[in-house]
PDB file of C-alpha atoms in Angstrom:
ATOM      1  CA  MET K   1      -4.944   7.310 -18.642  1.00 89.00           C
ATOM      2  CA  HIS K   2      -2.373   6.747 -15.913  1.00 97.00           C
ATOM      3  CA  THR K   3       0.907   5.361 -17.390  1.00 98.00           C
ATOM      4  CA  VAL K   4       3.011   2.858 -15.365  1.00 98.00           C
ATOM      5  CA  ALA K   5       6.594   2.278 -16.519  1.00 98.00           C
ATOM      6  CA  VAL K   6       8.133  -0.964 -15.199  1.00 98.00           C
ATOM      7  CA  LEU K   7      11.984  -0.772 -15.182  1.00 98.00           C
ATOM      8  CA  ALA K   8      13.605  -4.186 -16.102  1.00 98.00           C
ATOM      9  CA  LEU K   9      17.148  -4.197 -14.804  1.00 97.00           C
ATOM     10  CA  ASP K  10      19.779  -6.842 -15.280  1.00 96.00           C
ATOM     11  CA  GLN K  11      18.946 -10.065 -13.338  1.00 96.00           C
ATOM     12  CA  VAL K  12      15.471  -8.829 -12.752  1.00 97.00           C
ATOM     13  CA  ILE K  13      13.363 -11.206 -10.591  1.00 97.00           C
ATOM     14  CA  PRO K  14      10.491 -12.466 -12.869  1.00 97.00           C
ATOM     15  CA  PHE K  15       7.836 -12.574 -10.104  1.00 96.00           C
ATOM     16  CA  ASP K  16       8.563  -8.893  -9.198  1.00 97.00           C
ATOM     17  CA  LEU K  17       8.567  -7.844 -12.904  1.00 97.00           C
ATOM     18  CA  SER K  18       5.303  -9.549 -13.641  1.00 97.00           C
ATOM     19  CA  THR K  19       3.418  -8.422 -10.459  1.00 97.00           C
ATOM     20  CA  PRO K  20       2.849  -4.788 -11.535  1.00 97.00           C
ATOM     21  CA  ILE K  21       2.264  -5.756 -15.075  1.00 97.00           C
ATOM     22  CA  GLU K  22      -0.542  -8.138 -14.213  1.00 96.00           C
ATOM     23  CA  VAL K  23      -2.158  -6.138 -11.496  1.00 96.00           C
ATOM     24  CA  PHE K  24      -2.265  -2.755 -13.258  1.00 97.00           C
ATOM     25  CA  SER K  25      -3.049  -4.162 -16.689  1.00 96.00           C
ATOM     26  CA  ARG K  26      -6.169  -5.960 -15.298  1.00 94.00           C
ATOM     27  CA  THR K  27      -7.407  -2.809 -13.474  1.00 97.00           C
ATOM     28  CA  ARG K  28     -10.667  -1.517 -14.828  1.00 95.00           C
ATOM     29  CA  LEU K  29     -12.572   1.653 -14.035  1.00 94.00           C
ATOM     30  CA  PRO K  30     -16.349   1.565 -13.178  1.00 90.00           C
ATOM     31  CA  ASP K  31     -17.237   2.223 -16.847  1.00 93.00           C
ATOM     32  CA  GLY K  32     -15.119  -0.632 -18.051  1.00 94.00           C
ATOM     33  CA  ARG K  33     -12.154   1.488 -19.312  1.00 95.00           C
ATOM     34  CA  PRO K  34      -8.562   0.334 -18.408  1.00 96.00           C
ATOM     35  CA  GLY K  35      -7.123   2.238 -15.560  1.00 97.00           C
ATOM     36  CA  TYR K  36      -3.507   1.990 -16.692  1.00 98.00           C
ATOM     37  CA  GLN K  37      -1.187   1.845 -19.618  1.00 97.00           C
ATOM     38  CA  ILE K  38       1.872  -0.266 -19.124  1.00 98.00           C
ATOM     39  CA  ARG K  39       5.366   0.222 -20.522  1.00 98.00           C
ATOM     40  CA  VAL K  40       8.199  -2.234 -19.720  1.00 98.00           C
ATOM     41  CA  CYS K  41      11.482  -0.355 -20.100  1.00 98.00           C
ATOM     42  CA  GLY K  42      15.097  -1.262 -20.074  1.00 97.00           C
ATOM     43  CA  GLU K  43      18.549   0.310 -20.645  1.00 97.00           C
ATOM     44  CA  VAL K  44      19.211  -2.305 -23.255  1.00 97.00           C
ATOM     45  CA  PRO K  45      16.643  -4.275 -25.432  1.00 97.00           C
ATOM     46  CA  GLU K  46      17.307  -7.689 -23.895  1.00 97.00           C
ATOM     47  CA  ILE K  47      17.328  -8.282 -20.094  1.00 97.00           C
ATOM     48  CA  ASP K  48      18.607 -11.306 -18.167  1.00 95.00           C
ATOM     49  CA  ALA K  49      15.786 -12.750 -16.084  1.00 96.00           C
ATOM     50  CA  GLY K  50      17.545 -15.723 -14.826  1.00 93.00           C
ATOM     51  CA  ALA K  51      15.695 -18.730 -16.499  1.00 93.00           C
ATOM     52  CA  PHE K  52      14.879 -16.709 -19.499  1.00 96.00           C
ATOM     53  CA  THR K  53      15.614 -13.402 -21.354  1.00 97.00           C
ATOM     54  CA  VAL K  54      13.168 -10.483 -21.543  1.00 96.00           C
ATOM     55  CA  ARG K  55      12.930  -8.265 -24.657  1.00 97.00           C
ATOM     56  CA  VAL K  56      11.597  -4.902 -23.782  1.00 97.00           C
ATOM     57  CA  ARG K  57       9.740  -2.561 -26.115  1.00 96.00           C
ATOM     58  CA  TRP K  58      10.823   0.653 -24.488  1.00 97.00           C
ATOM     59  CA  GLY K  59      14.272   2.047 -23.630  1.00 97.00           C
ATOM     60  CA  LEU K  60      14.896   4.510 -20.790  1.00 98.00           C
ATOM     61  CA  GLU K  61      13.016   7.152 -22.779  1.00 97.00           C
ATOM     62  CA  GLY K  62       9.874   5.224 -21.674  1.00 97.00           C
ATOM     63  CA  LEU K  63      10.375   6.486 -18.217  1.00 97.00           C
ATOM     64  CA  SER K  64       9.906  10.031 -19.304  1.00 95.00           C
ATOM     65  CA  GLY K  65       6.312  11.098 -19.098  1.00 92.00           C
ATOM     66  CA  ALA K  66       5.268   8.094 -17.054  1.00 97.00           C
ATOM     67  CA  ASP K  67       2.931   8.854 -14.048  1.00 98.00           C
ATOM     68  CA  THR K  68       4.424   6.056 -12.126  1.00 98.00           C
ATOM     69  CA  ILE K  69       7.669   4.069 -12.302  1.00 98.00           C
ATOM     70  CA  ILE K  70       8.030   0.580 -10.712  1.00 98.00           C
ATOM     71  CA  VAL K  71      11.534  -0.787 -10.017  1.00 98.00           C
ATOM     72  CA  PRO K  72      11.345  -4.586  -9.538  1.00 98.00           C
ATOM     73  CA  GLY K  73      13.909  -6.577  -7.542  1.00 97.00           C
ATOM     74  CA  THR K  74      17.096  -8.132  -9.002  1.00 96.00           C
ATOM     75  CA  ALA K  75      18.736 -11.341  -8.090  1.00 96.00           C
ATOM     76  CA  ASP K  76      21.947  -9.601  -6.871  1.00 94.00           C
ATOM     77  CA  PRO K  77      21.015  -6.382  -5.121  1.00 93.00           C
ATOM     78  CA  ALA K  78      24.696  -5.408  -4.975  1.00 89.00           C
ATOM     79  CA  ILE K  79      24.974  -4.892  -8.698  1.00 92.00           C
ATOM     80  CA  PRO K  80      26.017  -1.252  -9.413  1.00 95.00           C
ATOM     81  CA  LEU K  81      23.315   0.973 -10.894  1.00 96.00           C
ATOM     82  CA  PRO K  82      24.152   2.046 -14.432  1.00 97.00           C
ATOM     83  CA  PRO K  83      24.689   5.863 -14.561  1.00 97.00           C
ATOM     84  CA  ALA K  84      22.088   6.281 -17.336  1.00 97.00           C
ATOM     85  CA  VAL K  85      19.456   4.493 -15.217  1.00 98.00           C
ATOM     86  CA  ARG K  86      20.316   6.590 -12.173  1.00 98.00           C
ATOM     87  CA  ASP K  87      19.958   9.858 -14.165  1.00 98.00           C
ATOM     88  CA  ALA K  88      16.698   8.743 -15.689  1.00 98.00           C
ATOM     89  CA  LEU K  89      15.151   7.921 -12.210  1.00 98.00           C
ATOM     90  CA  CYS K  90      16.482  11.171 -10.716  1.00 97.00           C
ATOM     91  CA  ALA K  91      15.113  13.133 -13.690  1.00 97.00           C
ATOM     92  CA  ALA K  92      11.770  11.469 -13.259  1.00 97.00           C
ATOM     93  CA  ALA K  93      11.610  12.166  -9.547  1.00 97.00           C
ATOM     94  CA  ALA K  94      12.490  15.892 -10.127  1.00 97.00           C
ATOM     95  CA  ASN K  95       9.446  16.056 -12.591  1.00 96.00           C
ATOM     96  CA  GLY K  96       7.204  14.746  -9.761  1.00 96.00           C
ATOM     97  CA  THR K  97       6.828  11.178 -11.042  1.00 98.00           C
ATOM     98  CA  ARG K  98       5.726   8.593  -8.422  1.00 98.00           C
ATOM     99  CA  ILE K  99       8.492   5.922  -7.968  1.00 98.00           C
ATOM    100  CA  ALA K 100       7.903   2.613  -6.245  1.00 98.00           C
ATOM    101  CA  SER K 101      10.178  -0.392  -5.658  1.00 98.00           C
ATOM    102  CA  ILE K 102       9.336  -4.065  -5.127  1.00 97.00           C
ATOM    103  CA  CYS K 103      11.597  -6.393  -3.002  1.00 95.00           C
ATOM    104  CA  SER K 104      15.255  -5.796  -3.706  1.00 96.00           C
ATOM    105  CA  GLY K 105      14.282  -3.031  -6.105  1.00 97.00           C
ATOM    106  CA  THR K 106      14.805  -0.801  -3.123  1.00 97.00           C
ATOM    107  CA  PHE K 107      18.591  -1.149  -3.716  1.00 98.00           C
ATOM    108  CA  PRO K 108      18.744   0.531  -7.096  1.00 97.00           C
ATOM    109  CA  LEU K 109      16.261   3.094  -5.980  1.00 97.00           C
ATOM    110  CA  ALA K 110      18.525   3.645  -2.867  1.00 98.00           C
ATOM    111  CA  ALA K 111      21.503   4.097  -5.167  1.00 98.00           C
ATOM    112  CA  THR K 112      19.970   7.178  -6.694  1.00 98.00           C
ATOM    113  CA  GLY K 113      19.893   8.941  -3.265  1.00 97.00           C
ATOM    114  CA  LEU K 114      16.043   9.423  -3.555  1.00 97.00           C
ATOM    115  CA  LEU K 115      15.447   7.351  -0.372  1.00 97.00           C
ATOM    116  CA  ASP K 116      17.989   9.313   1.833  1.00 97.00           C
ATOM    117  CA  GLY K 117      16.334  10.557   4.907  1.00 95.00           C
ATOM    118  CA  LEU K 118      13.235   8.483   4.291  1.00 95.00           C
ATOM    119  CA  ARG K 119      11.835   5.279   5.802  1.00 93.00           C
ATOM    120  CA  ALA K 120      11.941   2.346   3.532  1.00 95.00           C
ATOM    121  CA  THR K 121      11.638  -1.516   3.386  1.00 93.00           C
ATOM    122  CA  THR K 122      12.845  -4.406   1.291  1.00 93.00           C
ATOM    123  CA  HIS K 123      12.791  -8.222   1.580  1.00 91.00           C
ATOM    124  CA  TRP K 124      13.551  -9.117   5.096  1.00 84.00           C
ATOM    125  CA  THR K 125      16.531 -11.108   4.167  1.00 86.00           C
ATOM    126  CA  ALA K 126      18.182  -8.115   2.604  1.00 91.00           C
ATOM    127  CA  ALA K 127      17.201  -5.571   5.123  1.00 89.00           C
ATOM    128  CA  ASP K 128      20.434  -5.642   7.076  1.00 87.00           C
ATOM    129  CA  LEU K 129      22.453  -5.273   3.860  1.00 94.00           C
ATOM    130  CA  LEU K 130      20.399  -2.276   2.912  1.00 95.00           C
ATOM    131  CA  ALA K 131      20.935  -0.634   6.216  1.00 94.00           C
ATOM    132  CA  ALA K 132      24.699  -1.249   6.135  1.00 94.00           C
ATOM    133  CA  THR K 133      25.132  -0.015   2.419  1.00 95.00           C
ATOM    134  CA  HIS K 134      22.765   2.957   2.754  1.00 96.00           C
ATOM    135  CA  PRO K 135      22.958   4.307   6.260  1.00 94.00           C
ATOM    136  CA  ALA K 136      20.991   7.519   5.392  1.00 96.00           C
ATOM    137  CA  ILE K 137      17.889   5.370   4.998  1.00 96.00           C
ATOM    138  CA  GLU K 138      15.676   4.406   7.959  1.00 93.00           C
ATOM    139  CA  VAL K 139      15.174   0.643   7.160  1.00 91.00           C
ATOM    140  CA  ASP K 140      12.174  -1.069   8.582  1.00 87.00           C
ATOM    141  CA  PRO K 141      12.287  -4.898   7.930  1.00 83.00           C
ATOM    142  CA  ASP K 142       8.879  -5.590   9.515  1.00 76.00           C
ATOM    143  CA  VAL K 143       6.492  -3.703   7.149  1.00 80.00           C
ATOM    144  CA  LEU K 144       4.738  -4.835   3.963  1.00 87.00           C
ATOM    145  CA  TYR K 145       5.213  -1.496   2.322  1.00 90.00           C
ATOM    146  CA  VAL K 146       6.092   2.171   3.118  1.00 91.00           C
ATOM    147  CA  ASP K 147       4.311   5.149   1.421  1.00 92.00           C
ATOM    148  CA  ASN K 148       6.313   8.341   1.638  1.00 92.00           C
ATOM    149  CA  GLY K 149       4.077   9.992  -0.813  1.00 92.00           C
ATOM    150  CA  GLN K 150       6.143  10.279  -4.027  1.00 95.00           C
ATOM    151  CA  ILE K 151       8.491   7.437  -3.210  1.00 97.00           C
ATOM    152  CA  LEU K 152       7.254   3.982  -2.073  1.00 96.00           C
ATOM    153  CA  THR K 153       8.986   0.739  -1.144  1.00 97.00           C
ATOM    154  CA  SER K 154       7.684  -2.740  -0.478  1.00 94.00           C
ATOM    155  CA  ALA K 155       8.932  -5.947   0.980  1.00 91.00           C
ATOM    156  CA  GLY K 156       9.478  -9.109  -1.088  1.00 87.00           C
ATOM    157  CA  ALA K 157       7.230 -11.420  -3.167  1.00 84.00           C
ATOM    158  CA  ALA K 158       3.494 -10.920  -2.325  1.00 88.00           C
ATOM    159  CA  ALA K 159       4.080  -7.583  -0.595  1.00 91.00           C
ATOM    160  CA  GLY K 160       4.429  -6.183  -4.181  1.00 94.00           C
ATOM    161  CA  LEU K 161       0.820  -7.111  -4.602  1.00 93.00           C
ATOM    162  CA  ASP K 162      -0.131  -5.123  -1.482  1.00 91.00           C
ATOM    163  CA  LEU K 163       1.819  -2.140  -2.725  1.00 94.00           C
ATOM    164  CA  CYS K 164       0.176  -2.204  -6.266  1.00 95.00           C
ATOM    165  CA  LEU K 165      -3.308  -2.467  -4.707  1.00 93.00           C
ATOM    166  CA  HIS K 166      -2.476   0.437  -2.312  1.00 91.00           C
ATOM    167  CA  MET K 167      -1.433   2.584  -5.287  1.00 95.00           C
ATOM    168  CA  ILE K 168      -4.581   1.661  -7.199  1.00 94.00           C
ATOM    169  CA  ARG K 169      -6.572   2.764  -4.152  1.00 87.00           C
ATOM    170  CA  ARG K 170      -4.742   5.991  -4.006  1.00 88.00           C
ATOM    171  CA  ASP K 171      -5.384   6.588  -7.721  1.00 92.00           C
ATOM    172  CA  TYR K 172      -8.928   5.514  -8.250  1.00 90.00           C
ATOM    173  CA  GLY K 173     -10.437   4.766  -4.779  1.00 86.00           C
ATOM    174  CA  SER K 174     -11.470   1.610  -2.811  1.00 78.00           C
ATOM    175  CA  ALA K 175     -14.060   0.354  -5.261  1.00 81.00           C
ATOM    176  CA  VAL K 176     -11.720  -0.052  -8.107  1.00 89.00           C
ATOM    177  CA  ALA K 177      -8.975  -1.369  -5.832  1.00 87.00           C
ATOM    178  CA  ALA K 178     -11.345  -3.903  -4.315  1.00 83.00           C
ATOM    179  CA  ASP K 179     -12.127  -5.156  -7.768  1.00 89.00           C
ATOM    180  CA  ALA K 180      -8.458  -5.480  -8.613  1.00 91.00           C
ATOM    181  CA  ALA K 181      -7.866  -7.268  -5.409  1.00 87.00           C
ATOM    182  CA  ARG K 182     -10.552  -9.836  -6.169  1.00 87.00           C
ATOM    183  CA  LEU K 183      -8.962 -10.455  -9.533  1.00 88.00           C
ATOM    184  CA  SER K 184      -5.607 -10.998  -7.771  1.00 86.00           C
ATOM    185  CA  VAL K 185      -7.337 -13.265  -5.299  1.00 83.00           C
ATOM    186  CA  MET K 186      -6.000 -11.007  -2.563  1.00 77.00           C
ATOM    187  CA  PRO K 187      -7.635  -9.105   0.262  1.00 67.00           C
ATOM    188  CA  LEU K 188      -7.487  -5.350  -0.259  1.00 66.00           C
ATOM    189  CA  GLU K 189      -5.676  -5.024   2.989  1.00 64.00           C
ATOM    190  CA  ARG K 190      -4.261  -8.068   4.873  1.00 59.00           C
ATOM    191  CA  GLU K 191      -4.915  -8.659   8.574  1.00 48.00           C
ATOM    192  CA  GLY K 192      -2.572 -10.233  10.953  1.00 41.00           C
ATOM    193  CA  GLY K 193       1.153 -11.013  10.447  1.00 37.00           C
ATOM    194  CA  GLN K 194       3.012  -7.939   9.340  1.00 45.00           C
ATOM    195  CA  ALA K 195      -0.093  -6.009   8.471  1.00 43.00           C
ATOM    196  CA  GLN K 196       0.010  -4.128  11.793  1.00 45.00           C
ATOM    197  CA  PHE K 197       3.255  -2.358  10.678  1.00 47.00           C
ATOM    198  CA  ILE K 198       1.998  -1.095   7.346  1.00 47.00           C
ATOM    199  CA  VAL K 199       3.091   2.549   7.152  1.00 50.00           C
ATOM    200  CA  HIS K 200       0.640   5.232   5.887  1.00 47.00           C
ATOM    201  CA  ASP K 201       1.679   8.800   6.326  1.00 43.00           C
ATOM    202  CA  HIS K 202      -2.148   9.381   5.719  1.00 40.00           C
ATOM    203  CA  VAL K 203      -4.963   7.016   6.147  1.00 42.00           C
ATOM    204  CA  PRO K 204      -6.019   6.092   2.528  1.00 45.00           C
ATOM    205  CA  ALA K 205      -9.115   8.088   1.586  1.00 42.00           C
ATOM    206  CA  PRO K 206     -11.661   6.166  -0.398  1.00 45.00           C
ATOM    207  CA  GLN K 207     -12.570   7.995  -3.659  1.00 50.00           C
ATOM    208  CA  GLY K 208     -14.575   7.348  -6.786  1.00 53.00           C
ATOM    209  CA  SER K 209     -17.406   5.519  -5.308  1.00 61.00           C
ATOM    210  CA  THR K 210     -21.007   6.334  -4.256  1.00 78.00           C
ATOM    211  CA  LEU K 211     -20.107   5.439  -0.656  1.00 83.00           C
ATOM    212  CA  GLU K 212     -17.425   8.257  -0.485  1.00 82.00           C
ATOM    213  CA  PRO K 213     -19.627  10.740   1.543  1.00 88.00           C
ATOM    214  CA  LEU K 214     -20.673   7.924   3.885  1.00 90.00           C
ATOM    215  CA  LEU K 215     -17.071   6.705   4.442  1.00 88.00           C
ATOM    216  CA  THR K 216     -16.017  10.352   5.109  1.00 87.00           C
ATOM    217  CA  TRP K 217     -18.756  10.678   7.690  1.00 92.00           C
ATOM    218  CA  LEU K 218     -17.774   7.385   9.376  1.00 91.00           C
ATOM    219  CA  GLN K 219     -14.151   8.570   9.504  1.00 87.00           C
ATOM    220  CA  ASP K 220     -15.296  11.740  11.204  1.00 89.00           C
ATOM    221  CA  ASN K 221     -17.481   9.877  13.732  1.00 91.00           C
ATOM    222  CA  LEU K 222     -15.144   7.058  14.749  1.00 91.00           C
ATOM    223  CA  GLY K 223     -15.680   7.937  18.365  1.00 90.00           C
ATOM    224  CA  SER K 224     -19.464   7.654  18.296  1.00 91.00           C
ATOM    225  CA  ASP K 225     -21.292   4.540  19.441  1.00 89.00           C
ATOM    226  CA  LEU K 226     -22.533   3.446  15.898  1.00 90.00           C
ATOM    227  CA  THR K 227     -24.727   0.523  15.055  1.00 91.00           C
ATOM    228  CA  LEU K 228     -25.429  -0.821  11.599  1.00 92.00           C
ATOM    229  CA  ALA K 229     -28.812   0.751  11.723  1.00 93.00           C
ATOM    230  CA  ASP K 230     -27.186   4.134  12.435  1.00 93.00           C
ATOM    231  CA  VAL K 231     -24.920   3.767   9.447  1.00 93.00           C
ATOM    232  CA  ALA K 232     -27.731   2.714   7.164  1.00 92.00           C
ATOM    233  CA  ALA K 233     -29.814   5.666   8.354  1.00 93.00           C
ATOM    234  CA  GLN K 234     -26.985   7.975   7.509  1.00 93.00           C
ATOM    235  CA  ALA K 235     -26.732   6.445   4.002  1.00 90.00           C
ATOM    236  CA  GLY K 236     -30.502   6.674   3.649  1.00 92.00           C
ATOM    237  CA  THR K 237     -30.872   2.951   2.707  1.00 91.00           C
ATOM    238  CA  SER K 238     -31.797  -0.319   4.220  1.00 93.00           C
ATOM    239  CA  THR K 239     -29.145  -2.395   6.104  1.00 92.00           C
ATOM    240  CA  ARG K 240     -29.297  -5.112   3.473  1.00 92.00           C
ATOM    241  CA  THR K 241     -28.612  -2.693   0.719  1.00 92.00           C
ATOM    242  CA  LEU K 242     -25.792  -0.961   2.718  1.00 91.00           C
ATOM    243  CA  ILE K 243     -24.113  -4.307   3.280  1.00 90.00           C
ATOM    244  CA  ARG K 244     -24.309  -5.152  -0.458  1.00 88.00           C
ATOM    245  CA  ARG K 245     -22.968  -1.825  -1.467  1.00 87.00           C
ATOM    246  CA  PHE K 246     -20.065  -2.065   1.029  1.00 86.00           C
ATOM    247  CA  ARG K 247     -19.188  -5.572  -0.282  1.00 81.00           C
ATOM    248  CA  GLU K 248     -19.162  -4.236  -3.896  1.00 79.00           C
ATOM    249  CA  GLN K 249     -17.187  -1.113  -3.327  1.00 78.00           C
ATOM    250  CA  THR K 250     -14.856  -1.894  -0.354  1.00 74.00           C
ATOM    251  CA  GLY K 251     -14.627  -5.548  -0.300  1.00 70.00           C
ATOM    252  CA  THR K 252     -15.755  -5.765   3.268  1.00 79.00           C
ATOM    253  CA  THR K 253     -18.856  -5.047   5.607  1.00 86.00           C
ATOM    254  CA  PRO K 254     -19.709  -1.704   7.133  1.00 89.00           C
ATOM    255  CA  LEU K 255     -18.906  -2.834  10.730  1.00 89.00           C
ATOM    256  CA  GLN K 256     -15.664  -4.572   9.609  1.00 86.00           C
ATOM    257  CA  TRP K 257     -14.556  -1.297   7.816  1.00 88.00           C
ATOM    258  CA  LEU K 258     -15.449   0.757  10.913  1.00 91.00           C
ATOM    259  CA  HIS K 259     -13.423  -1.629  13.178  1.00 88.00           C
ATOM    260  CA  ARG K 260     -10.449  -1.350  10.881  1.00 85.00           C
ATOM    261  CA  ALA K 261     -10.702   2.408  10.596  1.00 89.00           C
ATOM    262  CA  ARG K 262     -10.931   2.757  14.467  1.00 91.00           C
ATOM    263  CA  VAL K 263      -7.768   0.470  14.764  1.00 89.00           C
ATOM    264  CA  ARG K 264      -5.870   2.682  12.206  1.00 84.00           C
ATOM    265  CA  GLN K 265      -6.795   5.773  14.248  1.00 88.00           C
ATOM    266  CA  ALA K 266      -5.762   4.018  17.369  1.00 90.00           C
ATOM    267  CA  GLN K 267      -2.400   3.121  15.825  1.00 85.00           C
ATOM    268  CA  HIS K 268      -1.925   6.795  14.947  1.00 84.00           C
ATOM    269  CA  LEU K 269      -2.709   7.879  18.595  1.00 89.00           C
ATOM    270  CA  LEU K 270      -0.448   5.187  20.085  1.00 87.00           C
ATOM    271  CA  GLU K 271       2.396   6.394  17.849  1.00 80.00           C
ATOM    272  CA  THR K 272       1.834  10.198  18.337  1.00 85.00           C
ATOM    273  CA  THR K 273       0.464  10.649  21.837  1.00 89.00           C
ATOM    274  CA  GLN K 274       1.192   9.500  25.479  1.00 91.00           C
ATOM    275  CA  HIS K 275      -2.530   8.952  26.092  1.00 93.00           C
ATOM    276  CA  SER K 276      -3.326   5.685  28.001  1.00 94.00           C
ATOM    277  CA  VAL K 277      -4.541   2.701  26.061  1.00 94.00           C
ATOM    278  CA  GLU K 278      -7.855   2.936  27.843  1.00 94.00           C
ATOM    279  CA  ARG K 279      -8.315   6.570  26.794  1.00 94.00           C
ATOM    280  CA  ILE K 280      -7.337   5.801  23.183  1.00 95.00           C
ATOM    281  CA  GLY K 281      -9.842   2.931  23.116  1.00 94.00           C
ATOM    282  CA  ALA K 282     -12.575   5.306  24.224  1.00 93.00           C
ATOM    283  CA  GLN K 283     -11.489   8.055  21.717  1.00 93.00           C
ATOM    284  CA  VAL K 284     -11.816   5.824  18.697  1.00 93.00           C
ATOM    285  CA  GLY K 285     -15.229   4.428  19.741  1.00 93.00           C
ATOM    286  CA  PHE K 286     -14.652   1.160  21.555  1.00 92.00           C
ATOM    287  CA  GLY K 287     -17.156   0.625  24.401  1.00 88.00           C
ATOM    288  CA  SER K 288     -14.643  -0.956  26.798  1.00 92.00           C
ATOM    289  CA  PRO K 289     -10.817  -1.342  27.184  1.00 92.00           C
ATOM    290  CA  THR K 290     -11.341  -5.150  26.810  1.00 93.00           C
ATOM    291  CA  ALA K 291     -13.235  -4.787  23.545  1.00 92.00           C
ATOM    292  CA  PHE K 292     -10.521  -2.348  22.206  1.00 93.00           C
ATOM    293  CA  ARG K 293      -7.644  -4.674  23.080  1.00 92.00           C
ATOM    294  CA  ASP K 294      -9.363  -7.700  21.664  1.00 91.00           C
ATOM    295  CA  ARG K 295     -10.146  -5.991  18.338  1.00 90.00           C
ATOM    296  CA  PHE K 296      -6.751  -4.319  18.127  1.00 89.00           C
ATOM    297  CA  LYS K 297      -4.953  -7.716  18.575  1.00 85.00           C
ATOM    298  CA  LYS K 298      -7.340  -9.497  16.178  1.00 82.00           C
ATOM    299  CA  THR K 299      -6.609  -6.886  13.500  1.00 79.00           C
ATOM    300  CA  THR K 300      -2.867  -6.385  13.997  1.00 77.00           C
ATOM    301  CA  GLY K 301      -1.660  -9.501  15.720  1.00 74.00           C
ATOM    302  CA  ILE K 302      -0.272  -7.615  18.759  1.00 82.00           C
ATOM    303  CA  SER K 303      -1.566  -5.796  21.749  1.00 88.00           C
ATOM    304  CA  PRO K 304      -1.809  -1.959  21.933  1.00 91.00           C
ATOM    305  CA  HIS K 305       0.980  -1.833  24.430  1.00 89.00           C
ATOM    306  CA  ALA K 306       3.316  -3.938  22.252  1.00 84.00           C
ATOM    307  CA  TYR K 307       2.452  -1.808  19.251  1.00 80.00           C
ATOM    308  CA  ARG K 308       3.349   1.377  21.149  1.00 84.00           C
ATOM    309  CA  ARG K 309       6.707  -0.178  22.320  1.00 78.00           C
ATOM    310  CA  ALA K 310       7.604  -1.032  18.634  1.00 66.00           C
ATOM    311  CA  PHE K 311       7.023   2.583  17.396  1.00 59.00           C
ATOM    312  CA  THR K 312       8.256   4.702  20.367  1.00 57.00           C
TER     313      THR K 312
END
């Protein structure tokens, strides 16, 4: 079972502390087994959480052997990181443990040096402070979360939910993540607002569901003119059954998934090539430049030209 250690530091923000505990502890695999084991760890047994005190069951030794460590935010991000905590986080990183921060939890993570040279985010109100105090970090205040592979960071408040769901999708695939999202009364991936700036080094690959071969085929054929009937034929099922299975395993419809995947691919091309917007729209399967621009703006909240300006 995947073990998640949540690190409670002095002046921990209760919302940030509870988010990973609730999301991961409620995650269930298709056979009903829990997907995660939770440890709440602290340098000392009792942690100041503002309105109340938290008594943890694990010391820093609980970080050792965990598959993932979550660092929630603290009320005062300028609090110095205790040397023992810094050493424990660095040792975990050296052993390959995935480490993620929520909100101002980016600050103690930054104090370890593990974010140097990487892109990171935090609550938008603290972004300037993070950039000023840790100039070796590329701070992006506009994103919901940043996934660097082993090290992840998220913005404040509800963005911690987005990050946790993203990690569940990485661990167990879209079907399990979609179920966890429903329990959290959250979309698996938010549209609009800051969603256009979510950073993926790689597009999340759905795993662990009966739809995985079909989704891989769709990803490989984004540039083709596909109808719902085409997708159903590839899946060897009726369109009604296809829609039901998509809802169950991805939380969306086949065409909505296809539109989102095409926009993700377009984002990548806008960031990494000098191809015209019209050419990119055709490359990812939109029938006309107008249809591409309309769908891109509906999904991301901005136009393809504005997106390119923001990332180049």
